Amino acid sequence: MNVVCLDLEGVLVPEIWIAFSEATGIPELRKTTRDEPDYDKLMQYRIGILKEHGLGLKEIQDTIATIDPMPGAKEFLDELRSLTQTIIISDTFTQFAKPLMQKLGWPTIFCNELIVSESGEVTGYKMRCEKSKYTTVRALQSCGFDTIASGDSFNDLGMIEASKAGFLFRTTEAIKKDYPQYPAFEEYDALLQAIKSVL
């Protein structure tokens, strides 16, 4: 029995923090897991910038409301879900994901949670589990599933490496160069064919 595990940002929807960086004019918020492999370091950096500029959850959610899935993402996901079980495993947060899941037709997503004060200030975050993508894939395997994984960033490599098949999607040239063992695709049709070939 197969289950496909997909990253969210950069694979199905644009990077939320990049969109928020553009909306606020704060270039420091453009940094993502493609740039910084240490997720905790990245989130502490982001939380510090939000505090410095007096920005909270509402401002981020206002930006998320304007974000649409990448062209072809919903069709790709719909076809994939007609073929096999599919789960989105993301290091984003429940407070960010809901409007995007609505636009994608309510797929299953496993993600994390922001800690937000009554005033709306983002004060921290809670990971669902340590090394969440890798740990989730291993848990699915312990339930009898073969996993197939795809993502674009450093934090996706654990689940890709642990799966029976793994693919990079719209990743950086640096990651492609450092991980040549994983086929890299730019278009949904090519990724879908690759996944079909290992189902």
PDB file of C-alpha atoms in Angstrom:
ATOM      1  CA  MET A   1       0.000   0.000   0.000  1.00  0.00           C
ATOM      2  CA  ASN A   2       1.384   3.343  -1.056  1.00  0.00           C
ATOM      3  CA  VAL A   3       1.000   6.827   0.337  1.00  0.00           C
ATOM      4  CA  VAL A   4       2.432   9.906  -1.350  1.00  0.00           C
ATOM      5  CA  CYS A   5       3.858  12.571   0.974  1.00  0.00           C
ATOM      6  CA  LEU A   6       4.112  16.061  -0.506  1.00  0.00           C
ATOM      7  CA  ASP A   7       5.592  19.282   0.741  1.00  0.00           C
ATOM      8  CA  LEU A   8       3.249  22.301   0.537  1.00  0.00           C
ATOM      9  CA  GLU A   9       5.113  25.579   0.019  1.00  0.00           C
ATOM     10  CA  GLY A  10       7.144  25.743  -3.168  1.00  0.00           C
ATOM     11  CA  VAL A  11       5.427  22.570  -4.436  1.00  0.00           C
ATOM     12  CA  LEU A  12       1.680  23.293  -4.384  1.00  0.00           C
ATOM     13  CA  VAL A  13       1.461  26.917  -3.243  1.00  0.00           C
ATOM     14  CA  PRO A  14       3.906  29.847  -3.333  1.00  0.00           C
ATOM     15  CA  GLU A  15       6.152  30.391  -0.321  1.00  0.00           C
ATOM     16  CA  ILE A  16       4.050  32.188   2.306  1.00  0.00           C
ATOM     17  CA  TRP A  17       6.970  34.053   3.883  1.00  0.00           C
ATOM     18  CA  ILE A  18       8.184  35.319   0.493  1.00  0.00           C
ATOM     19  CA  ALA A  19       4.679  36.615  -0.265  1.00  0.00           C
ATOM     20  CA  PHE A  20       4.569  38.271   3.168  1.00  0.00           C
ATOM     21  CA  SER A  21       8.014  39.770   2.591  1.00  0.00           C
ATOM     22  CA  GLU A  22       6.766  41.327  -0.646  1.00  0.00           C
ATOM     23  CA  ALA A  23       3.532  42.553   0.977  1.00  0.00           C
ATOM     24  CA  THR A  24       5.377  44.224   3.863  1.00  0.00           C
ATOM     25  CA  GLY A  25       8.483  45.360   1.992  1.00  0.00           C
ATOM     26  CA  ILE A  26      10.723  43.552   4.523  1.00  0.00           C
ATOM     27  CA  PRO A  27      13.353  41.698   2.462  1.00  0.00           C
ATOM     28  CA  GLU A  28      14.706  39.769   5.484  1.00  0.00           C
ATOM     29  CA  LEU A  29      11.475  37.742   5.577  1.00  0.00           C
ATOM     30  CA  ARG A  30      12.264  36.214   2.174  1.00  0.00           C
ATOM     31  CA  LYS A  31      14.536  33.626   3.810  1.00  0.00           C
ATOM     32  CA  THR A  32      13.041  30.090   3.657  1.00  0.00           C
ATOM     33  CA  THR A  33      14.052  26.482   4.302  1.00  0.00           C
ATOM     34  CA  ARG A  34      15.771  26.570   0.918  1.00  0.00           C
ATOM     35  CA  ASP A  35      18.237  29.048   2.433  1.00  0.00           C
ATOM     36  CA  GLU A  36      18.417  27.930   6.070  1.00  0.00           C
ATOM     37  CA  PRO A  37      18.499  24.189   6.894  1.00  0.00           C
ATOM     38  CA  ASP A  38      18.047  24.786  10.652  1.00  0.00           C
ATOM     39  CA  TYR A  39      14.290  25.272  11.046  1.00  0.00           C
ATOM     40  CA  ASP A  40      14.405  26.493  14.641  1.00  0.00           C
ATOM     41  CA  LYS A  41      17.029  29.093  13.771  1.00  0.00           C
ATOM     42  CA  LEU A  42      14.888  30.239  10.823  1.00  0.00           C
ATOM     43  CA  MET A  43      11.711  30.545  12.913  1.00  0.00           C
ATOM     44  CA  GLN A  44      13.429  32.435  15.746  1.00  0.00           C
ATOM     45  CA  TYR A  45      14.809  34.822  13.114  1.00  0.00           C
ATOM     46  CA  ARG A  46      11.317  35.327  11.633  1.00  0.00           C
ATOM     47  CA  ILE A  47       9.663  35.840  15.032  1.00  0.00           C
ATOM     48  CA  GLY A  48      12.316  38.458  15.894  1.00  0.00           C
ATOM     49  CA  ILE A  49      11.614  40.381  12.687  1.00  0.00           C
ATOM     50  CA  LEU A  50       7.834  40.269  13.270  1.00  0.00           C
ATOM     51  CA  LYS A  51       8.331  41.651  16.795  1.00  0.00           C
ATOM     52  CA  GLU A  52      10.701  44.364  15.558  1.00  0.00           C
ATOM     53  CA  HIS A  53       8.120  45.582  13.019  1.00  0.00           C
ATOM     54  CA  GLY A  54       5.038  45.117  15.232  1.00  0.00           C
ATOM     55  CA  LEU A  55       3.519  42.524  12.899  1.00  0.00           C
ATOM     56  CA  GLY A  56       1.328  39.654  14.080  1.00  0.00           C
ATOM     57  CA  LEU A  57      -0.763  36.727  12.907  1.00  0.00           C
ATOM     58  CA  LYS A  58      -3.522  38.886  11.404  1.00  0.00           C
ATOM     59  CA  GLU A  59      -1.151  40.626   9.007  1.00  0.00           C
ATOM     60  CA  ILE A  60       0.260  37.282   7.819  1.00  0.00           C
ATOM     61  CA  GLN A  61      -3.233  35.812   7.415  1.00  0.00           C
ATOM     62  CA  ASP A  62      -4.307  38.859   5.380  1.00  0.00           C
ATOM     63  CA  THR A  63      -1.473  38.085   2.962  1.00  0.00           C
ATOM     64  CA  ILE A  64      -2.307  34.349   2.871  1.00  0.00           C
ATOM     65  CA  ALA A  65      -5.884  35.230   1.857  1.00  0.00           C
ATOM     66  CA  THR A  66      -4.447  36.656  -1.393  1.00  0.00           C
ATOM     67  CA  ILE A  67      -2.348  33.566  -2.236  1.00  0.00           C
ATOM     68  CA  ASP A  68      -3.613  31.041  -4.793  1.00  0.00           C
ATOM     69  CA  PRO A  69      -2.214  27.567  -5.466  1.00  0.00           C
ATOM     70  CA  MET A  70       0.378  27.382  -8.244  1.00  0.00           C
ATOM     71  CA  PRO A  71      -1.150  26.965 -11.715  1.00  0.00           C
ATOM     72  CA  GLY A  72      -1.965  23.278 -12.201  1.00  0.00           C
ATOM     73  CA  ALA A  73      -1.415  22.341  -8.530  1.00  0.00           C
ATOM     74  CA  LYS A  74      -5.045  21.497  -7.711  1.00  0.00           C
ATOM     75  CA  GLU A  75      -5.459  19.440 -10.889  1.00  0.00           C
ATOM     76  CA  PHE A  76      -2.226  17.563 -10.130  1.00  0.00           C
ATOM     77  CA  LEU A  77      -3.350  16.904  -6.561  1.00  0.00           C
ATOM     78  CA  ASP A  78      -6.845  15.804  -7.647  1.00  0.00           C
ATOM     79  CA  GLU A  79      -5.418  13.294 -10.119  1.00  0.00           C
ATOM     80  CA  LEU A  80      -2.850  12.029  -7.639  1.00  0.00           C
ATOM     81  CA  ARG A  81      -5.531  11.544  -4.961  1.00  0.00           C
ATOM     82  CA  SER A  82      -7.623   9.538  -7.447  1.00  0.00           C
ATOM     83  CA  LEU A  83      -4.678   7.127  -7.816  1.00  0.00           C
ATOM     84  CA  THR A  84      -3.399   6.741  -4.250  1.00  0.00           C
ATOM     85  CA  GLN A  85      -3.554   8.075  -0.695  1.00  0.00           C
ATOM     86  CA  THR A  86      -1.857  11.472  -0.485  1.00  0.00           C
ATOM     87  CA  ILE A  87      -0.833  13.510   2.546  1.00  0.00           C
ATOM     88  CA  ILE A  88       0.684  16.982   2.623  1.00  0.00           C
ATOM     89  CA  ILE A  89       3.436  17.082   5.250  1.00  0.00           C
ATOM     90  CA  SER A  90       4.460  20.653   5.881  1.00  0.00           C
ATOM     91  CA  ASP A  91       6.426  22.716   8.367  1.00  0.00           C
ATOM     92  CA  THR A  92       3.842  25.467   8.000  1.00  0.00           C
ATOM     93  CA  PHE A  93       1.216  26.119  10.679  1.00  0.00           C
ATOM     94  CA  THR A  94      -2.456  25.338  11.138  1.00  0.00           C
ATOM     95  CA  GLN A  95      -3.136  29.094  11.361  1.00  0.00           C
ATOM     96  CA  PHE A  96      -1.663  29.509   7.854  1.00  0.00           C
ATOM     97  CA  ALA A  97      -2.873  26.357   6.117  1.00  0.00           C
ATOM     98  CA  LYS A  98      -6.685  26.416   6.295  1.00  0.00           C
ATOM     99  CA  PRO A  99      -7.473  28.924   3.483  1.00  0.00           C
ATOM    100  CA  LEU A 100      -4.916  27.225   1.248  1.00  0.00           C
ATOM    101  CA  MET A 101      -6.401  23.775   1.928  1.00  0.00           C
ATOM    102  CA  GLN A 102      -9.813  25.143   0.962  1.00  0.00           C
ATOM    103  CA  LYS A 103      -8.415  26.302  -2.398  1.00  0.00           C
ATOM    104  CA  LEU A 104      -6.801  22.869  -2.916  1.00  0.00           C
ATOM    105  CA  GLY A 105     -10.033  20.948  -2.232  1.00  0.00           C
ATOM    106  CA  TRP A 106      -9.355  20.056   1.432  1.00  0.00           C
ATOM    107  CA  PRO A 107      -6.532  17.513   1.148  1.00  0.00           C
ATOM    108  CA  THR A 108      -5.146  16.008   4.364  1.00  0.00           C
ATOM    109  CA  ILE A 109      -2.315  18.073   5.860  1.00  0.00           C
ATOM    110  CA  PHE A 110      -0.024  17.410   8.809  1.00  0.00           C
ATOM    111  CA  CYS A 111       1.603  20.628  10.011  1.00  0.00           C
ATOM    112  CA  ASN A 112       2.644  22.567  13.111  1.00  0.00           C
ATOM    113  CA  GLU A 113       1.123  25.268  15.285  1.00  0.00           C
ATOM    114  CA  LEU A 114       2.045  28.849  16.079  1.00  0.00           C
ATOM    115  CA  ILE A 115       1.919  30.117  19.650  1.00  0.00           C
ATOM    116  CA  VAL A 116       0.038  33.413  19.520  1.00  0.00           C
ATOM    117  CA  SER A 117      -0.702  35.843  22.358  1.00  0.00           C
ATOM    118  CA  GLU A 118      -4.155  37.351  22.934  1.00  0.00           C
ATOM    119  CA  SER A 119      -2.966  40.492  21.169  1.00  0.00           C
ATOM    120  CA  GLY A 120      -2.093  38.469  18.051  1.00  0.00           C
ATOM    121  CA  GLU A 121       1.677  38.562  18.508  1.00  0.00           C
ATOM    122  CA  VAL A 122       3.500  35.431  17.341  1.00  0.00           C
ATOM    123  CA  THR A 123       5.543  34.421  20.390  1.00  0.00           C
ATOM    124  CA  GLY A 124       6.714  30.958  19.372  1.00  0.00           C
ATOM    125  CA  TYR A 125       5.741  27.750  17.648  1.00  0.00           C
ATOM    126  CA  LYS A 126       5.071  24.119  18.492  1.00  0.00           C
ATOM    127  CA  MET A 127       6.333  21.340  16.227  1.00  0.00           C
ATOM    128  CA  ARG A 128       4.004  18.374  15.846  1.00  0.00           C
ATOM    129  CA  CYS A 129       6.992  16.095  16.422  1.00  0.00           C
ATOM    130  CA  GLU A 130      10.768  16.285  16.093  1.00  0.00           C
ATOM    131  CA  LYS A 131      12.069  16.079  12.486  1.00  0.00           C
ATOM    132  CA  SER A 132       8.394  16.171  11.551  1.00  0.00           C
ATOM    133  CA  LYS A 133       8.587  15.108   7.897  1.00  0.00           C
ATOM    134  CA  TYR A 134      11.057  12.264   8.429  1.00  0.00           C
ATOM    135  CA  THR A 135       9.295  11.095  11.607  1.00  0.00           C
ATOM    136  CA  THR A 136       5.889  11.097   9.891  1.00  0.00           C
ATOM    137  CA  VAL A 137       7.163   9.056   6.949  1.00  0.00           C
ATOM    138  CA  ARG A 138       8.715   6.522   9.330  1.00  0.00           C
ATOM    139  CA  ALA A 139       5.439   6.323  11.294  1.00  0.00           C
ATOM    140  CA  LEU A 140       3.469   5.687   8.095  1.00  0.00           C
ATOM    141  CA  GLN A 141       5.935   2.947   7.159  1.00  0.00           C
ATOM    142  CA  SER A 142       5.446   1.359  10.595  1.00  0.00           C
ATOM    143  CA  CYS A 143       1.709   1.195   9.759  1.00  0.00           C
ATOM    144  CA  GLY A 144       2.422  -0.837   6.622  1.00  0.00           C
ATOM    145  CA  PHE A 145       2.612   1.928   4.014  1.00  0.00           C
ATOM    146  CA  ASP A 146       5.289   2.368   1.360  1.00  0.00           C
ATOM    147  CA  THR A 147       5.992   6.090   1.104  1.00  0.00           C
ATOM    148  CA  ILE A 148       6.783   8.150  -1.976  1.00  0.00           C
ATOM    149  CA  ALA A 149       7.898  11.701  -1.195  1.00  0.00           C
ATOM    150  CA  SER A 150       8.441  14.961  -3.036  1.00  0.00           C
ATOM    151  CA  GLY A 151       9.579  18.403  -1.941  1.00  0.00           C
ATOM    152  CA  ASP A 152      11.817  21.334  -2.789  1.00  0.00           C
ATOM    153  CA  SER A 153      13.834  22.248   0.322  1.00  0.00           C
ATOM    154  CA  PHE A 154      16.417  21.061   2.825  1.00  0.00           C
ATOM    155  CA  ASN A 155      13.695  20.078   5.299  1.00  0.00           C
ATOM    156  CA  ASP A 156      12.181  17.675   2.715  1.00  0.00           C
ATOM    157  CA  LEU A 157      15.342  15.635   2.235  1.00  0.00           C
ATOM    158  CA  GLY A 158      14.768  13.442   5.289  1.00  0.00           C
ATOM    159  CA  MET A 159      11.389  12.190   4.064  1.00  0.00           C
ATOM    160  CA  ILE A 160      12.695  11.822   0.502  1.00  0.00           C
ATOM    161  CA  GLU A 161      15.713   9.793   1.643  1.00  0.00           C
ATOM    162  CA  ALA A 162      13.576   7.568   3.898  1.00  0.00           C
ATOM    163  CA  SER A 163      10.985   6.750   1.208  1.00  0.00           C
ATOM    164  CA  LYS A 164      10.922   3.957  -1.358  1.00  0.00           C
ATOM    165  CA  ALA A 165      11.023   6.672  -4.021  1.00  0.00           C
ATOM    166  CA  GLY A 166      11.726  10.395  -3.739  1.00  0.00           C
ATOM    167  CA  PHE A 167      11.610  13.311  -6.130  1.00  0.00           C
ATOM    168  CA  LEU A 168      12.715  16.924  -6.013  1.00  0.00           C
ATOM    169  CA  PHE A 169      10.275  19.489  -7.404  1.00  0.00           C
ATOM    170  CA  ARG A 170      11.155  23.052  -8.409  1.00  0.00           C
ATOM    171  CA  THR A 171      14.146  22.974  -6.114  1.00  0.00           C
ATOM    172  CA  THR A 172      17.344  25.028  -6.185  1.00  0.00           C
ATOM    173  CA  GLU A 173      20.329  24.314  -8.422  1.00  0.00           C
ATOM    174  CA  ALA A 174      22.436  23.834  -5.278  1.00  0.00           C
ATOM    175  CA  ILE A 175      20.171  21.089  -3.904  1.00  0.00           C
ATOM    176  CA  LYS A 176      20.026  19.391  -7.329  1.00  0.00           C
ATOM    177  CA  LYS A 177      23.829  19.434  -7.469  1.00  0.00           C
ATOM    178  CA  ASP A 178      24.263  18.085  -3.927  1.00  0.00           C
ATOM    179  CA  TYR A 179      21.577  15.379  -4.300  1.00  0.00           C
ATOM    180  CA  PRO A 180      21.883  14.110  -7.884  1.00  0.00           C
ATOM    181  CA  GLN A 181      20.459  10.712  -6.871  1.00  0.00           C
ATOM    182  CA  TYR A 182      16.949  12.193  -6.705  1.00  0.00           C
ATOM    183  CA  PRO A 183      15.209  12.988 -10.011  1.00  0.00           C
ATOM    184  CA  ALA A 184      14.281  16.667 -10.185  1.00  0.00           C
ATOM    185  CA  PHE A 185      11.218  17.963 -12.010  1.00  0.00           C
ATOM    186  CA  GLU A 186       9.846  21.381 -12.893  1.00  0.00           C
ATOM    187  CA  GLU A 187       6.365  20.434 -14.189  1.00  0.00           C
ATOM    188  CA  TYR A 188       3.461  18.639 -12.518  1.00  0.00           C
ATOM    189  CA  ASP A 189       2.899  16.280 -15.458  1.00  0.00           C
ATOM    190  CA  ALA A 190       6.472  14.999 -15.231  1.00  0.00           C
ATOM    191  CA  LEU A 191       6.223  14.570 -11.439  1.00  0.00           C
ATOM    192  CA  LEU A 192       2.904  12.750 -11.792  1.00  0.00           C
ATOM    193  CA  GLN A 193       4.381  10.346 -14.359  1.00  0.00           C
ATOM    194  CA  ALA A 194       7.358   9.688 -12.087  1.00  0.00           C
ATOM    195  CA  ILE A 195       5.059   8.915  -9.148  1.00  0.00           C
ATOM    196  CA  LYS A 196       2.845   6.675 -11.320  1.00  0.00           C
ATOM    197  CA  SER A 197       5.919   4.696 -12.359  1.00  0.00           C
ATOM    198  CA  VAL A 198       6.592   3.628  -8.759  1.00  0.00           C
ATOM    199  CA  LEU A 199       3.019   3.053  -7.558  1.00  0.00           C
TER     200      LEU A 199
END
